[in-house]
Tab-separated table of C-alpha atoms and ligand atoms in Angstrom:
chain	number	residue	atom	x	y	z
A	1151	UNK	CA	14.930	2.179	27.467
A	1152	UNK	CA	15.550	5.071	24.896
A	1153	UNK	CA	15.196	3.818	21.488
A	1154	UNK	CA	15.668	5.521	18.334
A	1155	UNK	CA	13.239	4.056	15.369
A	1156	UNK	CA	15.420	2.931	12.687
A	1157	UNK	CA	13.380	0.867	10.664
A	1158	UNK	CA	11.152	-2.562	10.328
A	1159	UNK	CA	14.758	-4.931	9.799
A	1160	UNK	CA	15.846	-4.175	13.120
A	1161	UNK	CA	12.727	-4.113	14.836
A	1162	UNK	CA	11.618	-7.302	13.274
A	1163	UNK	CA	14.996	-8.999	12.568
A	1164	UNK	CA	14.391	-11.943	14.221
A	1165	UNK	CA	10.887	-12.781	12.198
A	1166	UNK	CA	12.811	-11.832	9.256
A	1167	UNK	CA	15.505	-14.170	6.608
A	1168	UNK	CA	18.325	-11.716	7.353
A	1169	UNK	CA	21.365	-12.472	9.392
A	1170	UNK	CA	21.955	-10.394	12.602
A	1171	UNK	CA	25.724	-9.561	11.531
A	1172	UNK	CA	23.840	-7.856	7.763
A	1173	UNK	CA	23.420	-3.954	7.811
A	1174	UNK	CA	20.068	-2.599	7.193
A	1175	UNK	CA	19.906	-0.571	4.124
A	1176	UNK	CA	16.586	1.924	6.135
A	1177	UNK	CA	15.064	4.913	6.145
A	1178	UNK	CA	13.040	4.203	8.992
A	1179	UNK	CA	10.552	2.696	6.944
A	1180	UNK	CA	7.375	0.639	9.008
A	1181	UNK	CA	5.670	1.967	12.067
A	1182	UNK	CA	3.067	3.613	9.812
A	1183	UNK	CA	-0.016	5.079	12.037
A	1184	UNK	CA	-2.995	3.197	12.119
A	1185	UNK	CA	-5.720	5.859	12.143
A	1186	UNK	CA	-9.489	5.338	13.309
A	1187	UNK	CA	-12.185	6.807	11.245
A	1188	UNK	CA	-15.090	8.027	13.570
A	1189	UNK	CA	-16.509	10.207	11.233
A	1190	UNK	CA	-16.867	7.968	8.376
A	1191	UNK	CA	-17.905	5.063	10.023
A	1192	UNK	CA	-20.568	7.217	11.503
A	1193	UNK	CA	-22.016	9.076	7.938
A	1194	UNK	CA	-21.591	5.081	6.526
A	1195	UNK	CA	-24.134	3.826	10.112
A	1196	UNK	CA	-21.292	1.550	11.367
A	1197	UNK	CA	-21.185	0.363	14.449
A	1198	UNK	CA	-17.861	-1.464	14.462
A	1199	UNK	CA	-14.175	0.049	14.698
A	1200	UNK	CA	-12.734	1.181	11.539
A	1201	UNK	CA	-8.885	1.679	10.830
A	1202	UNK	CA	-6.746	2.994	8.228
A	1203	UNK	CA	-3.398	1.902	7.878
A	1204	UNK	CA	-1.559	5.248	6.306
A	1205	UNK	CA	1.142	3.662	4.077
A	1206	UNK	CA	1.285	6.708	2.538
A	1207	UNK	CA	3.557	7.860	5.228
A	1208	UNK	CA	6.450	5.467	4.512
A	1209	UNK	CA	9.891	6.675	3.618
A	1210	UNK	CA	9.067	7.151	-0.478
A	1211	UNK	CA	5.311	7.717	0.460
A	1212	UNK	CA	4.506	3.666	-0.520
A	1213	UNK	CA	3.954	0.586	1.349
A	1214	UNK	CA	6.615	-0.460	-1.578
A	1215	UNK	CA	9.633	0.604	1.101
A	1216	UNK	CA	8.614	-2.487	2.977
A	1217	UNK	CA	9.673	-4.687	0.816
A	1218	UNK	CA	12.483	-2.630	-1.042
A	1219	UNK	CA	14.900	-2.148	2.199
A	1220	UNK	CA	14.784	-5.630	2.460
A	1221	UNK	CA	15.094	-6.726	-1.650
A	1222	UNK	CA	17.894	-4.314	-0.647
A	1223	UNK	CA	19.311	-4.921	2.006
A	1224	UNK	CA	19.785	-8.795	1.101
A	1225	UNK	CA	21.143	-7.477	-3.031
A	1226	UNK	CA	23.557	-5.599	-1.475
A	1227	UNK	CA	24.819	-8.231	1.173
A	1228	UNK	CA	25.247	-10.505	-1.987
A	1229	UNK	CA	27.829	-7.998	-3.578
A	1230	UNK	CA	24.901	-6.617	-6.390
A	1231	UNK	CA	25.585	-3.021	-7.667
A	1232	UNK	CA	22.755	-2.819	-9.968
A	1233	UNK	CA	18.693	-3.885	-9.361
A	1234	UNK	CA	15.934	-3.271	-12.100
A	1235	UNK	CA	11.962	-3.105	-11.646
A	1236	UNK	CA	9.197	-3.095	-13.747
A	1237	UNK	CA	6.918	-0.460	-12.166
A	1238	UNK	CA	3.202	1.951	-12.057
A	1239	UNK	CA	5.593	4.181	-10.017
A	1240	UNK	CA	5.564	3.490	-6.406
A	1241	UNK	CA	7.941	0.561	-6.669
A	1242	UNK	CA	10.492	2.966	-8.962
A	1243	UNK	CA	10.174	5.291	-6.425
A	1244	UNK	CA	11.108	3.010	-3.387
A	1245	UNK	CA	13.977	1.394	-5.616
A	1246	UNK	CA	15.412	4.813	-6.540
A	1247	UNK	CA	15.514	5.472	-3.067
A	1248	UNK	CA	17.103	2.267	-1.692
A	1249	UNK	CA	19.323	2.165	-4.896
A	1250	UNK	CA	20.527	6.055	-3.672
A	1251	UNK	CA	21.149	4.960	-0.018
A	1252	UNK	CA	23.329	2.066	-0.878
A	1253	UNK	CA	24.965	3.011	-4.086
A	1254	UNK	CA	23.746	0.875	-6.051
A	1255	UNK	CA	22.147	1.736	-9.853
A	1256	UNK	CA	18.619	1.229	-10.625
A	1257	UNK	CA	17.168	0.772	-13.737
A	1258	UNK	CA	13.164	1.559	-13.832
A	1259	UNK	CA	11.028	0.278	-16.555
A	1260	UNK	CA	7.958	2.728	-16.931
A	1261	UNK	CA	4.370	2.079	-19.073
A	1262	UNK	CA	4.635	5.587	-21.372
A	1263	UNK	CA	2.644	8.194	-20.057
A	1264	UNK	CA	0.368	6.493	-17.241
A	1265	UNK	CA	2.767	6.985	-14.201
A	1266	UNK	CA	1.846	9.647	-11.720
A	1267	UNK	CA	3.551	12.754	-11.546
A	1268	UNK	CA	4.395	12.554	-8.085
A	1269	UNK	CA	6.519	9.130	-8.369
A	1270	UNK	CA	7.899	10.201	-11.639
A	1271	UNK	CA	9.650	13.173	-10.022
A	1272	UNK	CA	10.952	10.856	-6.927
A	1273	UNK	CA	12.597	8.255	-9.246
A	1274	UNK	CA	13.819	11.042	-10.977
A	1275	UNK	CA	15.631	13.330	-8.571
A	1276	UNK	CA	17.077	9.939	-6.848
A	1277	UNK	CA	18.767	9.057	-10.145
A	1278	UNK	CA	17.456	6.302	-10.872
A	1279	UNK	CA	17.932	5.077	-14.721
A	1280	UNK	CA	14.213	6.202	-16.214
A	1281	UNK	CA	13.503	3.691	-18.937
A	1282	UNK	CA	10.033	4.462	-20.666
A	1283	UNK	CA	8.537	1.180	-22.559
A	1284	UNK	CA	6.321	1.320	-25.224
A	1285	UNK	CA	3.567	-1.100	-22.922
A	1286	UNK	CA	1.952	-1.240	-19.960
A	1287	UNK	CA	2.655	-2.762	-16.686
A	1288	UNK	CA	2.937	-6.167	-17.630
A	1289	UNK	CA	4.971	-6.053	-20.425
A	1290	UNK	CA	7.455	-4.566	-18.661
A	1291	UNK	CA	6.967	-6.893	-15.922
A	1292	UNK	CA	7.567	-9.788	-18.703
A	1293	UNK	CA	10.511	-7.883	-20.131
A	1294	UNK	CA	12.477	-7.266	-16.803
A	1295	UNK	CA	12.090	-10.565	-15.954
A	1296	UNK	CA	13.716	-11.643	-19.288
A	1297	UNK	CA	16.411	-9.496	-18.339
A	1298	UNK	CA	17.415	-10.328	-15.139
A	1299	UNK	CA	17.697	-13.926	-16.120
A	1300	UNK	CA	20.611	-13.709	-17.300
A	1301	UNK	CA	22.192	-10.103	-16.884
A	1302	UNK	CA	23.929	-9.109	-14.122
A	1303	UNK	CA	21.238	-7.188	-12.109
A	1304	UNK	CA	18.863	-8.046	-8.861
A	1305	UNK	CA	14.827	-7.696	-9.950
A	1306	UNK	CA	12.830	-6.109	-7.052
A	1307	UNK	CA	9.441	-6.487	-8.168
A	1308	UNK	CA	7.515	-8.548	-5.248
A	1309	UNK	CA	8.508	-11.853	-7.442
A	1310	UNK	CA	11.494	-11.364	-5.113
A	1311	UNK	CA	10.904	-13.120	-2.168
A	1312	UNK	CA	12.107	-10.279	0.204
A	1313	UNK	CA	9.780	-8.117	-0.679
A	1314	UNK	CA	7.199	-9.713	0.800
A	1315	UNK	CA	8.941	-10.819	3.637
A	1316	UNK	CA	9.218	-7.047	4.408
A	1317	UNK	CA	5.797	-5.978	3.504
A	1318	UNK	CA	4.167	-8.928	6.015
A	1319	UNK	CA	5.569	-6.970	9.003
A	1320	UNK	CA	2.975	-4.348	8.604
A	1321	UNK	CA	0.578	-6.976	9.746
A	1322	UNK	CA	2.831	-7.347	12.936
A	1323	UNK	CA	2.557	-3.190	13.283
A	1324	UNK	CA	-1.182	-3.733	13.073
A	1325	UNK	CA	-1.742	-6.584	15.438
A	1326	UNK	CA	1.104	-5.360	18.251
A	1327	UNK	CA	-1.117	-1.948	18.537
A	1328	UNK	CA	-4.765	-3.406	18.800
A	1329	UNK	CA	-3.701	-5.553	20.657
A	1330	UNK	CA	-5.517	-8.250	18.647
A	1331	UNK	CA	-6.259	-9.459	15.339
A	1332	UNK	CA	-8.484	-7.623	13.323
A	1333	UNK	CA	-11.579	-9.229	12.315
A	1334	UNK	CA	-11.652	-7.823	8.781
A	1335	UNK	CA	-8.503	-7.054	6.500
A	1336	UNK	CA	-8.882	-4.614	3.355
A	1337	UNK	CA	-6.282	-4.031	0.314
A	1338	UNK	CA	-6.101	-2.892	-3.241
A	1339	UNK	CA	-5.197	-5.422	-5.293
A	1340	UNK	CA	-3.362	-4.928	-8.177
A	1341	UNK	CA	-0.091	-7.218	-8.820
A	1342	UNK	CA	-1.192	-8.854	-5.487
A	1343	UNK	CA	1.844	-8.826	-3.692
A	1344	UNK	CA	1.082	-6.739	-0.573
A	1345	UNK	CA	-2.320	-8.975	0.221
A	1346	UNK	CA	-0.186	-12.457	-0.207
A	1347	UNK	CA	2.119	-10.961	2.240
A	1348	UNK	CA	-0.008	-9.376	4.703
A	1349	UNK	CA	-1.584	-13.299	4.489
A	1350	UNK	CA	1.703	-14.605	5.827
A	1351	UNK	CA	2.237	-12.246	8.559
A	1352	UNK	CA	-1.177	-12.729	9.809
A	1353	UNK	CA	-0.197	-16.672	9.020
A	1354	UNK	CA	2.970	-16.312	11.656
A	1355	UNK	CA	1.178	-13.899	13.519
A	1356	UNK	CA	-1.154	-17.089	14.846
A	1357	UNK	CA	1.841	-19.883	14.213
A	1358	UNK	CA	4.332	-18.338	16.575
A	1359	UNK	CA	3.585	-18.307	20.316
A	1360	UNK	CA	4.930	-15.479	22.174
A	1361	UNK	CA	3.954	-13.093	25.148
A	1362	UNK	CA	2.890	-9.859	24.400
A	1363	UNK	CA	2.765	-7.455	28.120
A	1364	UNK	CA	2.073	-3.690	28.608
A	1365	UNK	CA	5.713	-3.653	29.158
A	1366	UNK	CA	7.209	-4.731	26.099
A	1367	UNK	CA	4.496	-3.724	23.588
A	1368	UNK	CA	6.065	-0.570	22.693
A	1369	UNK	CA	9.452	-2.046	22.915
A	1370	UNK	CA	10.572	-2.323	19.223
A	1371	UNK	CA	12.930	-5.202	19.381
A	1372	UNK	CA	9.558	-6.978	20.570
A	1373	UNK	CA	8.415	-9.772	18.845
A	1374	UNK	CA	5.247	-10.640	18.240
A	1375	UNK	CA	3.002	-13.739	18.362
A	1376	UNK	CA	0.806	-15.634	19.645
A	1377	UNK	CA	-2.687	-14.337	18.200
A	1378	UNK	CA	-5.372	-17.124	18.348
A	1379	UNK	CA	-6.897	-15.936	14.862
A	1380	UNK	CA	-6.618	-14.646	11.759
A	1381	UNK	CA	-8.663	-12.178	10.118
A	1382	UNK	CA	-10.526	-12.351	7.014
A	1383	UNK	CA	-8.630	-11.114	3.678
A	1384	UNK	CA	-10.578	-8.502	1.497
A	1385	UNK	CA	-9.258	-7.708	-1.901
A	1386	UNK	CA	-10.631	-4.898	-4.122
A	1387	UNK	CA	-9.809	-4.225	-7.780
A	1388	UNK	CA	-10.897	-1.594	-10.214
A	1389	UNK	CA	-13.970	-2.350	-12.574
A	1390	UNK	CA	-10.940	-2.267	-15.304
A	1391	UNK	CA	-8.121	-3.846	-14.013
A	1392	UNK	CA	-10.101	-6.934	-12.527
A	1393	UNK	CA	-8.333	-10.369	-12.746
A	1394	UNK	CA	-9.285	-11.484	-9.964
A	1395	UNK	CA	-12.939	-11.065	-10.626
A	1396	UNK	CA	-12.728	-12.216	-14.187
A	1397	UNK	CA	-10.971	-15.121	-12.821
A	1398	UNK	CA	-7.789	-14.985	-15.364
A	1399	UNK	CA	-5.850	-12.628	-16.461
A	1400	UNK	CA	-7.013	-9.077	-18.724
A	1401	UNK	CA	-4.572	-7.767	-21.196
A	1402	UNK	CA	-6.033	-4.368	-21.366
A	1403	UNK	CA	-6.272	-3.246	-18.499
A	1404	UNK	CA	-7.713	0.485	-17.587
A	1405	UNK	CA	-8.165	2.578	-14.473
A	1406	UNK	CA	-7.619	6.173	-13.095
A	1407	UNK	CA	-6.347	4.515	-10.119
A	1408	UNK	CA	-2.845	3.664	-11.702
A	1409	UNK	CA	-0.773	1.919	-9.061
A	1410	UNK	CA	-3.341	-1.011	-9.835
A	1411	UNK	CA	-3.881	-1.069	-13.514
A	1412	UNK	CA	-2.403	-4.228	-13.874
A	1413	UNK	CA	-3.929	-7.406	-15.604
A	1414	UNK	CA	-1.609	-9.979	-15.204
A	1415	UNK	CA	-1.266	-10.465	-11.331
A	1416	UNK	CA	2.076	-12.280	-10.434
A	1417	UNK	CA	1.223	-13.200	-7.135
A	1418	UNK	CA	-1.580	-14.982	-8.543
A	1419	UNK	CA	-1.656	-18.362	-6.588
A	1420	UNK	CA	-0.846	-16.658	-3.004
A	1421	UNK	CA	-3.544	-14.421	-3.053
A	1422	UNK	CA	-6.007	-16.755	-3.619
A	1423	UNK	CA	-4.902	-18.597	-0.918
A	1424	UNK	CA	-5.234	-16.059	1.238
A	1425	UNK	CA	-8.727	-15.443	-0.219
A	1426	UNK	CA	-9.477	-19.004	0.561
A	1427	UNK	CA	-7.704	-19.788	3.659
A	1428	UNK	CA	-9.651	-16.522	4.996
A	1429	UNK	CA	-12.935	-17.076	3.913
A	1430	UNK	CA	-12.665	-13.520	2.044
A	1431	UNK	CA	-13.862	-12.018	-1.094
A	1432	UNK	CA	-12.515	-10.264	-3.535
A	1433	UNK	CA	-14.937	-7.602	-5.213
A	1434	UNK	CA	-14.917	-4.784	-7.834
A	1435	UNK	CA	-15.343	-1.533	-7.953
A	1436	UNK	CA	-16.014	1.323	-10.929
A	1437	UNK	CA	-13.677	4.234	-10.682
A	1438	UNK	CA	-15.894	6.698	-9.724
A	1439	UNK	CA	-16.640	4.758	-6.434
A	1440	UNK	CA	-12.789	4.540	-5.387
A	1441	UNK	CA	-12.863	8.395	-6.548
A	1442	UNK	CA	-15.705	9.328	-4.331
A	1443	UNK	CA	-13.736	6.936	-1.283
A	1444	UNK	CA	-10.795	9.070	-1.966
A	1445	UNK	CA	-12.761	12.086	-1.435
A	1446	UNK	CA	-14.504	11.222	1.394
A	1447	UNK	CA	-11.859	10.272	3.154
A	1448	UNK	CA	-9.816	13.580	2.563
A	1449	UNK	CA	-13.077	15.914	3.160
A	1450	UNK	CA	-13.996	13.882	6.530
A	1451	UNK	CA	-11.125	12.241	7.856
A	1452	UNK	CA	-8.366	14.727	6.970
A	1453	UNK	CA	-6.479	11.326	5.197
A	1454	UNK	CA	-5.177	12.038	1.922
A	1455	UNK	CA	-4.269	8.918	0.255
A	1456	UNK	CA	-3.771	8.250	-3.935
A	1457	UNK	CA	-6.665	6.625	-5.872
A	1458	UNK	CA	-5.314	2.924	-5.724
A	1459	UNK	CA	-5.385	3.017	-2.225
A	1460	UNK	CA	-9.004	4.375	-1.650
A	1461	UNK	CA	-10.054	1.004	-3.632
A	1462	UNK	CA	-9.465	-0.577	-0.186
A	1463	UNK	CA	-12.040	1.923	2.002
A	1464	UNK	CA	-14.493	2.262	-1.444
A	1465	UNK	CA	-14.654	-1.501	-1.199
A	1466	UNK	CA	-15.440	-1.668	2.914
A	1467	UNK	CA	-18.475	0.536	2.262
A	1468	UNK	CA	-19.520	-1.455	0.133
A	1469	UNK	CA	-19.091	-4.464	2.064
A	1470	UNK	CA	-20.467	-3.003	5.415
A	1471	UNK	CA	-23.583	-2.090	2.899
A	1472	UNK	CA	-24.851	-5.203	1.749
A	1473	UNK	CA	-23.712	-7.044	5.332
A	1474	UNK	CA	-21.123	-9.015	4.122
A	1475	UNK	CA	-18.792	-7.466	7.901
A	1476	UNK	CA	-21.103	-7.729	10.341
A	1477	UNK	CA	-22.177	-4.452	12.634
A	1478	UNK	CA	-19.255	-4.559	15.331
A	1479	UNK	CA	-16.178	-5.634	13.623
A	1480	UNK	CA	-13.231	-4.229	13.518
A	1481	UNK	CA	-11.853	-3.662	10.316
A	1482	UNK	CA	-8.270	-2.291	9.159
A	1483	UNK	CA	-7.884	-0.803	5.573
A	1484	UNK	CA	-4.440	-0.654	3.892
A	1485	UNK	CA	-4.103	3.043	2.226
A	1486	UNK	CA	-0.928	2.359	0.282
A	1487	UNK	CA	0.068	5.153	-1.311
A	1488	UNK	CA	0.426	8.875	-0.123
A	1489	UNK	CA	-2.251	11.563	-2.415
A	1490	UNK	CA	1.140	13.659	-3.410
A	1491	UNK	CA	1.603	10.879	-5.904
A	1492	UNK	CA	-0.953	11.635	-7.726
A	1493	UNK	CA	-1.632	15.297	-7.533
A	1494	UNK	CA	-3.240	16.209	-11.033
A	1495	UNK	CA	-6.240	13.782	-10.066
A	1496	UNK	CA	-6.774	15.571	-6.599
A	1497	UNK	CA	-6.601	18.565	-8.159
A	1498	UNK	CA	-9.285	17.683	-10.724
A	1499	UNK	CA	-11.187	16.175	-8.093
A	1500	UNK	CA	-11.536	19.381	-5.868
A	1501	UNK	CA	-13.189	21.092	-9.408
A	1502	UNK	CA	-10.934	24.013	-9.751
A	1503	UNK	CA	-10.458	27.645	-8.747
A	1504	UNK	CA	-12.546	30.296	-8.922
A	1505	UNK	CA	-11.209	33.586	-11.198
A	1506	UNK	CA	-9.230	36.112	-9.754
A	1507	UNK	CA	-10.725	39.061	-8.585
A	1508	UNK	CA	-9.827	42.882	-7.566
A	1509	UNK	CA	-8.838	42.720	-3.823
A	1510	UNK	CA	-11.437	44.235	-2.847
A	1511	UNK	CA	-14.461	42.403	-4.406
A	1512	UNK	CA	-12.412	39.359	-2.855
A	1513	UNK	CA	-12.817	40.510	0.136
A	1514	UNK	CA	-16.242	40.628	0.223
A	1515	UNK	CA	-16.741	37.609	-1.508
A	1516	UNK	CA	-14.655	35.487	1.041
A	1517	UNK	CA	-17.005	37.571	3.844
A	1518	UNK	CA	-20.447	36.373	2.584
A	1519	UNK	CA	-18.481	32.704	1.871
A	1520	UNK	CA	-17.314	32.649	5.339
A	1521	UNK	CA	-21.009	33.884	6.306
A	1522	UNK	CA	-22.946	31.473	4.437
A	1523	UNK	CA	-20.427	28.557	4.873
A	1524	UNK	CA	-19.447	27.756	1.414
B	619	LIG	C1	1.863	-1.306	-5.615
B	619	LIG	C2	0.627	-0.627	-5.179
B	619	LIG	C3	-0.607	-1.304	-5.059
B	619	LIG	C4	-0.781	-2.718	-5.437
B	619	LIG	O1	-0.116	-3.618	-4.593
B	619	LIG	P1	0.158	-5.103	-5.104
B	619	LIG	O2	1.052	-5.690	-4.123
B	619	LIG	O3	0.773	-4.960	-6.466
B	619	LIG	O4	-1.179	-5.767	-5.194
B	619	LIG	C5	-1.692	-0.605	-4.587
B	619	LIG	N1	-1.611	0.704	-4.273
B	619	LIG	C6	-0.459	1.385	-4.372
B	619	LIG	C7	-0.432	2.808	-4.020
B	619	LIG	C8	0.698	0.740	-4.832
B	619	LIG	O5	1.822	1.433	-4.950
């Protein structure tokens, strides 16, 4: 049967709260690749199968679209016209997007001057309502939720309960193309949304029985179901921005990788219920380490993801290091965010150019490069 992929709400209706008759508000968002990474589990001596799962390559370049077609999708089936967010950049960029595709205004609540480039010029050309806030993440987070208490407007942060209902179905993606459960699950964690709902997919994931067959696995009104485990949660944070590993919140936080620079988590109580109901750990790492990840996984693997999102491969290593995934596993890391978001930090990692020369002393220089192999 010919199908055309439209999206995750009408491939997963039926495991989602929205009613058959309710248009999907899509931009084919879901069926992300999940990638294998040979070449770094080989330079890092493991023995096990190791996945990325390239958010990046979602509609607005963020898992975020997950969750936003759906917040959506269900404001606009409730007669909204206006949602808000409080956002590092990749959930204003996702809103402005949805927001565009149904007509509907979006208001954005920015910290000043720490959003990426890249998801400052999405939310921008999509129209969205820019709103810069003298604060960082969470006090806009405390002041959008003020507002949309009593003002007219639907908040799509993941205190909504769609967006996670959305973002759980990449654990369905993952699960319906191994074939199995992972053994090990990896995330950034920075408001702690995406891990508390990758927790409940995997959750339904081993609830629901169904039959998965060679026939129907590709099909995507499948459903799936009927795992017999669950994998173990991994959460990583910056050295900066760690909550979790403070156990309670941090009002300052600080780290390059922006899309988790967040210090009061909202999802607080779900992800450490997934920590706990997993047997995982949660762990820490310094900038330069999620740097380096990021690097490493653009030089060898040809995978360019944004800082935040290297957090989740940065913290593996370390893991598979000290033995805390055993040689064997498999193991599936989230990479949320495309690298275009963040393109002055790529740029500053890769050191620079060389001056400009005369043509013909370039010439020979790119000879003796190509020569010598530098
Ligand atoms: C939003 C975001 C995160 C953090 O996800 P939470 O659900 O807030 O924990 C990590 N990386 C990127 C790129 C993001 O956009």
């Amino acid at each position: 049967m010919a199908s055309r992929y439209t999206g995750l709400i009408d491939r997963y209706r039926d495991r989602l709260p929205i009613a058959n008759e309710t248009p999907a508000v899509a931009l084919g968002e879901g069926g992300t690749p999940l990638i294998r990474l040979d070449n770094l589990a080989r330079d890092i001596g493991f023995d096990g199968d190791l996945y990325v799962k390239y958010e990046g390559l979602n509609p607005s370049g963020s898992f975020k679209d997950r969750g936003m077609t759906m917040a959506v999708t269900s404001a606009v089936a409730d007669g909204v016209d206006t949602i808000i967010c409080a956002s590092t950049g990749n959930t204003s960029a996702s809103a402005a997007a949805y927001a565009a595709r149904a007509g509907l205004t979006a208001f954005v609540l920015i910290p000043d001057g720490k959003i990426a480039t890249g998801k400052l010029a999405q939310a921008m050309i999509q129209g969205a309502r820019i709103v810069q806030i003298r604060g960082n993440f969470d006090d806009g987070m405390r002041l959008v939720k003020q507002v949309a208490e009593t003002a007219p407007v639907t908040l799509v942060n993941s205190v909504n309960p769609f967006r996670l209902q959305g973002q759980k179905t990449a654990a369905f993606e993952i699960c319906d193309e191994l074939g199995r459960v992972p053994d090990y699950h990896a995330l950034p964690v920075g408001n702690a949304g995406n891990i508390s709902a990758h927790w409940l997919g995997y959750k339904e994931l081993a609830a629901q029985p169904g039959t998965l067959t060679a026939e129907n696995c590709n099909d995507h009104s499948y459903s799936v179901g009927g795992y017999d485990k669950r994998p173990t949660m991994l959460g990583f944070q910056s050295t900066g921005a760690a909550p979790f590993l403070r156990g309670a919140a941090v009002d300052e936080p600080d780290t390059v990788a922006t899309a988790i620079r967040i210090g009061h988590p909202q999802s607080w109580n779900a992800a450490w219920a997934a920590h706990d109901e997993s047997g995982g750990h949660f762990d820490e790492l310094p900038d330069s380490e999620i740097l380096h990840a990021q690097k490493q996984l653009a030089t060898r693997e040809g995978v360019f993801c944004e800082p935040a999102s290297a957090a989740s491969i940065a913290g593996v290593m370390r893991a598979i290091e000290k033995g805390r995934i055993e040689a064997g596993s498999t193991v599936v890391c989230t990479l949320t965010g495309h690298g275009l978001k963040d393109p002055d930090r790529a740029i500053e990692q890769g050191g620079g150019l060389a001056e400009i020369e005369t043509l013909d002393a370039t010439e020979a220089a790119v000879r003796k490069r190509i020569e010598s192999g530098l």
